[in-house]
Amino acid sequence: MTPAPARTNVPALISLICGIVGCFIITPVIGIITGIIGLAKAKVVGGRGMAIAGIILSVLWIVGGIAVVGGTYWGVNKIAGMAKQPAIDTINALVDGDIAKARGLSVLSEDEARAMSDQLKSYGKCTDLSVSGLNSSNNNGTNTISVTGTATFEKAGNKSFSAEATDAGGTLKVTKLGID
C-alpha cells in the first residue's frame, strides 16, 4: 500500500512567501488575505505557523511602508517650509522697497535687489508660496535648499518662482530668487 501524498496548505505557503518578499505594495495585501484563508484551512491540512508568519510579515511590510512614506512626506514638507519663509520675507521686503532688509535676508547684490524690487512693487505682498519642486544638498558643510513653485501675490495673482537658500551660520539666506 502506498502512503497518501502529503497535503500542503497552499494559501499558507503563498502567505509566507508574500510576507518574505513583501517589498511590493500588492504583495503584503495578498500575504494577509492568503494567510487568513490558510488559517481557515490549517484545521484540515496544517500550516498554521506558515499562515501566521505570513500575516505577521505582511503586516510589518505595510506598517514599515507607511512609516517610510509618512516620514518622507514629513521631511520634504519640513525642508520646504524652512526655505519658504526666508523667500517670502525677502520677497515682501523687496515689495516694500526695503533694500537693506532684503539684503539682510539674502546675499543679493544691491543692484539685484533694486531691480527685483522695481519688478515686484506692483505685485503687492507675497501671501503664499506653493512648492512643486525641492532639492536639498550639502557641499562641504554648507546646506543648500532649492525650491520651485508658485508665488501668490495680492495684486498680481500667481507667478512662477524659483529660490535657493543657503545655511549661513544657522540662518537660511536666500542666494537666488527668480519670479516670472
XYZ file of N, CA and C in Angstrom:
540
model
N 0.828 -1.180 0.000
C 0.000 0.000 0.000
C 0.879 1.253 0.000
N 0.575 2.150 -0.879
C 1.336 3.405 -0.981
C 0.788 4.448 -0.004
N 1.705 5.179 0.633
C 1.223 6.211 1.558
C 0.524 7.343 0.799
N -0.425 7.981 1.455
C -1.142 9.115 0.842
C -0.174 10.289 0.683
N -0.295 10.983 -0.425
C 0.595 12.125 -0.605
C 0.336 13.192 0.465
N 1.415 13.866 0.862
C 1.291 14.923 1.873
C 0.482 16.083 1.288
N -0.385 16.586 2.123
C -1.194 17.720 1.662
C -0.533 18.998 2.155
N -0.508 19.973 1.274
C 0.121 21.252 1.601
C -0.947 22.328 1.671
N -0.798 23.188 2.650
C -1.701 24.327 2.787
C -1.166 25.424 1.857
N -1.615 25.405 0.613
C -1.105 26.328 -0.409
C -1.323 27.790 -0.021
N -2.524 28.192 0.460
C -2.689 29.600 0.844
C -1.707 30.029 1.946
N -1.438 29.146 2.909
C -0.485 29.479 3.973
C 0.921 29.637 3.396
N 1.279 28.770 2.467
C 2.592 28.863 1.822
C 2.708 30.162 1.015
N 1.661 30.488 0.259
C 1.657 31.747 -0.510
C 1.770 32.936 0.439
N 1.062 32.904 1.557
C 1.135 33.979 2.540
C 2.550 34.161 3.061
N 3.201 33.055 3.386
C 4.568 33.123 3.894
C 5.509 33.701 2.841
N 5.389 33.246 1.615
C 6.250 33.754 0.536
C 6.008 35.254 0.334
N 4.739 35.658 0.293
C 4.421 37.079 0.123
C 4.936 37.904 1.300
N 4.861 37.344 2.504
C 5.372 38.042 3.683
C 6.873 38.209 3.656
N 7.560 37.236 3.089
C 9.017 37.325 2.983
C 9.402 38.306 1.874
N 8.762 38.199 0.718
C 9.087 39.055 -0.427
C 8.575 40.471 -0.193
N 7.405 40.602 0.301
C 6.667 41.804 0.663
C 7.088 43.186 0.244
N 8.059 43.348 -0.627
C 8.541 44.691 -0.935
C 7.713 45.416 -1.996
N 6.726 44.766 -2.531
C 5.848 45.426 -3.490
C 4.535 45.734 -2.782
N 3.841 46.755 -3.184
C 2.617 47.193 -2.496
C 1.586 46.080 -2.410
N 1.383 45.357 -3.478
C 0.333 44.346 -3.515
C 0.717 43.071 -2.760
N 2.005 42.767 -2.681
C 2.451 41.514 -2.077
C 2.004 41.366 -0.619
N 2.164 42.375 0.246
C 1.694 42.209 1.626
C 0.172 42.046 1.728
N -0.560 42.701 0.843
C -2.015 42.556 0.862
C -2.391 41.120 0.518
N -1.759 40.581 -0.499
C -2.000 39.170 -0.859
C -1.585 38.268 0.293
N -0.469 38.605 0.951
C 0.003 37.804 2.085
C -0.998 37.758 3.219
N -1.641 38.872 3.503
C -2.643 38.901 4.577
C -3.882 38.092 4.180
N -4.365 38.297 2.974
C -5.571 37.590 2.514
C -5.339 36.086 2.472
N -4.238 35.676 1.851
C -3.974 34.232 1.763
C -3.638 33.648 3.136
N -3.078 34.448 4.021
C -2.809 33.982 5.386
C -4.091 33.688 6.142
N -5.089 34.533 5.972
C -6.386 34.304 6.625
C -7.039 33.038 6.066
N -6.975 32.898 4.744
C -7.512 31.674 4.120
C -6.729 30.457 4.611
N -5.410 30.571 4.688
C -4.559 29.476 5.157
C -4.846 29.092 6.590
N -5.176 30.085 7.451
C -5.544 29.776 8.839
C -6.818 28.932 8.885
N -7.771 29.278 8.026
C -9.017 28.501 7.990
C -8.750 27.066 7.526
N -7.854 26.892 6.552
C -7.541 25.549 6.034
C -6.623 24.771 6.976
N -5.932 25.468 7.871
C -4.951 24.812 8.749
C -5.585 23.767 9.644
N -6.858 23.892 9.926
C -7.545 22.907 10.775
C -7.580 21.539 10.095
N -7.574 21.558 8.749
C -7.677 20.305 7.991
C -6.306 19.806 7.545
N -5.481 20.693 6.982
C -4.222 20.252 6.366
C -2.967 20.761 7.082
N -3.090 21.502 8.150
C -1.919 22.045 8.837
C -1.441 23.339 8.183
N -0.310 23.813 8.600
C 0.254 25.035 8.025
C -0.090 26.295 8.791
N -0.598 26.130 10.021
C -0.980 27.292 10.830
C 0.200 28.239 11.051
N 1.365 27.695 11.349
C 2.556 28.527 11.589
C 2.943 29.344 10.356
N 2.875 28.703 9.179
C 3.199 29.432 7.934
C 2.215 30.582 7.722
N 0.936 30.318 7.953
C -0.088 31.349 7.750
C 0.124 32.515 8.706
N 0.372 32.210 9.976
C 0.588 33.272 10.968
C 1.851 34.075 10.631
N 2.923 33.372 10.287
C 4.169 34.065 9.923
C 3.951 34.958 8.701
N 3.225 34.464 7.706
C 2.940 35.254 6.508
C 2.145 36.508 6.825
N 1.143 36.352 7.695
C 0.331 37.516 8.094
C 1.184 38.533 8.839
N 1.971 38.072 9.801
C 2.812 38.989 10.599
C 3.812 39.722 9.711
N 4.503 38.991 8.852
C 5.480 39.636 7.962
C 4.805 40.627 7.020
N 3.642 40.276 6.509
C 2.919 41.173 5.608
C 2.493 42.456 6.316
N 2.005 42.315 7.535
C 1.616 43.496 8.318
C 2.841 44.367 8.588
N 3.962 43.753 8.908
C 5.194 44.523 9.139
C 5.614 45.296 7.888
N 5.484 44.664 6.708
C 5.803 45.366 5.459
C 4.892 46.581 5.268
N 3.604 46.415 5.552
C 2.668 47.530 5.388
C 2.978 48.653 6.375
N 3.182 48.304 7.637
C 3.499 49.311 8.655
C 4.816 50.023 8.308
N 5.814 49.249 7.907
C 7.098 49.849 7.517
C 6.956 50.764 6.318
N 6.171 50.351 5.341
C 5.952 51.186 4.158
C 5.268 52.488 4.497
N 4.249 52.413 5.368
C 3.547 53.631 5.797
C 4.503 54.548 6.547
N 5.353 53.978 7.399
C 6.321 54.783 8.154
C 7.306 55.477 7.217
N 7.799 54.774 6.219
C 8.749 55.374 5.277
C 8.087 56.480 4.465
N 6.903 56.210 3.933
C 6.202 57.220 3.139
C 5.846 58.429 4.001
N 5.321 58.171 5.200
C 4.959 59.273 6.102
C 6.171 60.091 6.515
N 7.260 59.423 6.838
C 8.482 60.130 7.223
C 9.054 60.948 6.089
N 9.005 60.408 4.892
C 9.496 61.142 3.728
C 8.629 62.363 3.470
N 7.317 62.189 3.524
C 6.384 63.303 3.318
C 6.631 64.401 4.350
N 6.766 64.006 5.621
C 7.011 64.974 6.682
C 8.334 65.709 6.450
N 9.388 64.957 6.114
C 10.701 65.560 5.913
C 10.729 66.533 4.749
N 10.113 66.160 3.649
C 10.082 67.045 2.483
C 9.328 68.323 2.826
N 8.191 68.202 3.510
C 7.437 69.403 3.881
C 8.200 70.266 4.877
N 8.935 69.640 5.774
C 9.737 70.385 6.748
C 10.832 71.182 6.040
N 11.525 70.549 5.113
C 12.582 71.237 4.356
C 11.992 72.346 3.503
N 10.864 72.072 2.842
C 10.223 73.098 2.010
C 9.813 74.291 2.865
N 9.271 74.028 4.039
C 8.871 75.108 4.937
C 10.048 75.944 5.405
N 11.192 75.298 5.606
C 12.392 76.023 6.026
C 12.843 77.009 4.958
N 12.728 76.645 3.702
C 13.174 77.513 2.618
C 12.102 78.520 2.235
N 10.849 78.195 2.496
C 9.723 79.015 2.076
C 9.686 80.366 2.802
N 9.814 80.347 4.131
C 9.661 81.576 4.902
C 10.738 82.613 4.584
N 12.028 82.235 4.490
C 13.011 83.255 4.108
C 12.725 83.851 2.728
N 12.214 83.031 1.805
C 11.893 83.545 0.467
C 10.735 84.531 0.544
N 9.670 84.207 1.305
C 8.537 85.134 1.452
C 8.991 86.432 2.100
N 9.799 86.331 3.162
C 10.278 87.534 3.852
C 11.121 88.405 2.922
N 11.972 87.771 2.119
C 12.811 88.517 1.176
C 11.954 89.177 0.106
N 11.005 88.426 -0.447
C 10.127 88.979 -1.482
C 9.346 90.172 -0.934
N 8.782 90.044 0.275
C 7.990 91.144 0.835
C 8.843 92.359 1.178
N 10.081 92.150 1.575
C 10.985 93.288 1.793
C 11.238 94.003 0.462
N 11.392 93.226 -0.610
C 11.590 93.815 -1.939
C 10.331 94.543 -2.399
N 9.158 93.966 -2.139
C 7.890 94.625 -2.492
C 7.780 95.959 -1.771
N 8.183 95.990 -0.504
C 8.123 97.218 0.291
C 9.217 98.220 -0.084
N 10.153 97.809 -0.925
C 11.264 98.680 -1.292
C 12.324 98.773 -0.218
N 12.291 97.879 0.775
C 13.254 97.876 1.868
C 14.480 97.060 1.444
N 15.343 97.689 0.680
C 16.519 97.026 0.103
C 17.448 96.514 1.207
N 17.633 97.312 2.263
C 18.533 96.912 3.356
C 18.028 95.616 4.018
N 16.714 95.534 4.283
C 16.156 94.328 4.900
C 16.285 93.145 3.945
N 15.977 93.366 2.666
C 16.074 92.289 1.676
C 17.503 91.775 1.583
N 18.461 92.666 1.633
C 19.861 92.240 1.560
C 20.294 91.553 2.842
N 19.693 91.917 3.981
C 19.988 91.243 5.247
C 19.456 89.812 5.270
N 18.381 89.575 4.508
C 17.775 88.243 4.443
C 18.360 87.398 3.315
N 19.164 88.028 2.484
C 19.668 87.338 1.302
C 21.117 87.726 1.065
N 21.668 87.192 0.008
C 23.002 87.606 -0.423
C 22.907 88.268 -1.796
N 21.719 88.814 -2.107
C 21.543 89.528 -3.371
C 22.385 90.800 -3.345
N 22.957 91.133 -4.475
C 23.697 92.390 -4.550
C 22.703 93.537 -4.492
N 23.191 94.724 -4.238
C 22.296 95.885 -4.176
C 21.607 96.105 -5.511
N 22.338 95.938 -6.610
C 21.733 96.106 -7.938
C 20.650 95.053 -8.191
N 20.919 93.790 -7.824
C 19.916 92.729 -7.990
C 18.678 93.019 -7.146
N 18.901 93.446 -5.907
C 17.782 93.737 -5.005
C 16.945 94.900 -5.532
N 17.586 95.947 -6.023
C 16.839 97.104 -6.558
C 16.048 96.708 -7.807
N 16.662 95.933 -8.693
C 15.969 95.514 -9.913
C 14.756 94.637 -9.565
N 14.923 93.718 -8.634
C 13.796 92.870 -8.233
C 12.730 93.687 -7.519
N 13.148 94.651 -6.703
C 12.188 95.498 -6.002
C 11.333 96.269 -6.999
N 11.976 96.830 -8.036
C 11.229 97.552 -9.069
C 10.217 96.637 -9.754
N 10.607 95.385 -10.003
C 9.715 94.409 -10.646
C 8.549 94.044 -9.726
N 8.813 93.863 -8.442
C 7.826 93.300 -7.528
C 6.887 94.311 -6.874
N 7.233 95.591 -6.877
C 6.413 96.598 -6.184
C 4.960 96.563 -6.637
N 4.731 96.364 -7.915
C 3.357 96.383 -8.432
C 2.612 95.075 -8.144
N 3.294 94.045 -7.688
C 2.666 92.752 -7.433
C 1.897 92.723 -6.112
N 2.244 93.593 -5.180
C 1.664 93.529 -3.841
C 2.377 92.472 -3.022
N 1.974 92.333 -1.768
C 2.630 91.391 -0.848
C 2.509 89.948 -1.342
N 3.536 89.178 -1.046
C 3.513 87.740 -1.315
C 2.792 87.098 -0.132
N 1.682 86.416 -0.421
C 0.892 85.811 0.651
C 1.182 84.328 0.848
N 1.721 83.676 -0.196
C 2.000 82.245 -0.060
C 2.941 81.785 -1.160
N 3.662 80.729 -0.866
C 4.480 80.033 -1.857
C 4.060 78.573 -1.850
N 3.681 78.055 -3.002
C 3.382 76.628 -3.146
C 4.584 75.982 -3.799
N 5.169 75.033 -3.120
C 6.383 74.390 -3.603
C 6.016 73.168 -4.440
N 6.535 73.128 -5.675
C 6.294 71.961 -6.533
C 7.577 71.175 -6.787
N 8.713 71.789 -6.549
C 9.992 71.109 -6.720
C 10.913 71.460 -5.566
N 11.684 70.491 -5.127
C 12.549 70.690 -3.967
C 13.816 69.879 -4.142
N 14.944 70.508 -3.823
C 16.216 69.803 -3.847
C 17.038 70.312 -2.675
N 17.629 69.409 -1.941
C 18.462 69.768 -0.807
C 19.831 69.138 -1.003
N 20.881 69.916 -0.729
C 22.229 69.369 -0.877
C 23.131 69.902 0.225
N 24.231 69.203 0.437
C 25.230 69.612 1.412
C 26.585 69.517 0.733
N 27.214 70.662 0.533
C 28.535 70.709 -0.079
C 29.519 71.302 0.915
N 30.461 70.488 1.351
C 31.495 70.911 2.295
C 30.900 71.566 3.540
N 29.816 71.003 4.061
C 29.205 71.512 5.279
C 28.217 72.645 5.073
N 28.021 73.074 3.838
C 27.065 74.143 3.550
C 25.784 73.525 2.999
N 24.686 73.712 3.722
C 23.392 73.184 3.298
C 22.710 74.170 2.361
N 22.217 73.655 1.247
C 21.512 74.481 0.270
C 20.189 73.821 -0.061
N 19.119 74.619 -0.057
C 17.793 74.142 -0.413
C 17.328 74.945 -1.627
N 16.967 74.243 -2.696
C 16.440 74.885 -3.903
C 14.977 74.500 -4.045
N 14.128 75.496 -4.274
C 12.696 75.242 -4.438
C 12.178 75.938 -5.689
N 11.163 75.342 -6.294
C 10.436 75.972 -7.388
C 8.960 75.815 -7.084
N 8.161 76.672 -7.683
C 6.729 76.566 -7.456
C 5.999 77.810 -7.888
N 4.958 78.147 -7.139
C 4.100 79.273 -7.460
C 4.045 80.220 -6.274
N 4.292 81.500 -6.555
C 4.165 82.543 -5.542
C 2.824 83.237 -5.761
N 2.083 83.456 -4.682
C 0.792 84.137 -4.766
C 0.954 85.552 -4.227
N 0.592 86.527 -5.073
C 0.706 87.936 -4.710
C -0.680 88.560 -4.583
N -0.785 89.595 -3.738
C -2.071 90.258 -3.515
C -2.649 90.849 -4.801
N -1.813 91.488 -5.597
C -2.315 92.179 -6.793
C -2.070 91.412 -8.086
N -0.980 90.691 -8.154
C -0.585 90.056 -9.414
C -1.040 88.598 -9.518
N -1.621 88.055 -8.462
C -2.047 86.659 -8.508
C -0.869 85.701 -8.434
N -0.945 84.612 -9.182
C 0.082 83.568 -9.131
C 1.176 83.813 -10.161
N 2.406 83.651 -9.713
C 3.584 83.777 -10.574
C 4.522 82.616 -10.273
N 5.210 82.115 -11.289
C 6.211 81.065 -11.080
C 7.411 81.653 -10.351
N 7.990 80.856 -9.479
C 9.188 81.323 -8.782
C 10.191 80.193 -8.644
N 11.435 80.599 -8.448
C 12.490 79.665 -8.066
C 13.336 80.392 -7.024
N 13.770 79.657 -6.041
C 14.579 80.257 -4.982
C 15.586 79.242 -4.494
N 16.677 79.762 -4.010
C 17.709 78.930 -3.399
C 18.100 79.590 -2.095
N 18.157 78.812 -1.026
C 18.549 79.325 0.278
C 19.711 78.486 0.791
N 20.672 79.165 1.388
C 21.863 78.503 1.908
C 22.002 78.806 3.391
N 22.444 77.808 4.137
C 22.659 77.960 5.567
C 23.877 78.850 5.786
N 23.623 80.001 6.405
C 24.711 80.935 6.698
C 24.799 81.072 8.217
N 25.538 80.181 8.856
C 25.716 80.234 10.300
C 24.435 79.973 11.079
N 23.647 79.009 10.646
C 22.422 78.660 11.359
C 21.182 79.386 10.867
N 21.339 80.321 9.927
C 20.209 81.054 9.359
C 20.195 80.829 7.862
N 19.033 80.503 7.332
C 18.924 80.354 5.880
C 18.843 81.729 5.238
N 19.708 81.961 4.247
C 19.691 83.211 3.492
C 19.419 82.881 2.039
N 18.584 83.690 1.419
C 18.266 83.497 0.016
C 19.485 83.879 -0.811
N 19.939 82.926 -1.649
C 21.097 83.195 -2.503
C 20.677 83.439 -3.961
N 19.518 82.921 -4.336
C 18.997 83.152 -5.677
C 17.492 83.280 -5.570
N 16.932 84.165 -6.384
C 15.498 84.345 -6.386
C 15.071 84.766 -7.787
N 14.126 84.050 -8.337
C 13.606 84.378 -9.661
C 12.092 84.300 -9.658
N 11.440 85.333 -10.176
C 9.982 85.359 -10.260
C 9.604 85.790 -11.658
N 8.765 84.979 -12.313
C 8.342 85.285 -13.683
C 7.070 86.103 -13.665
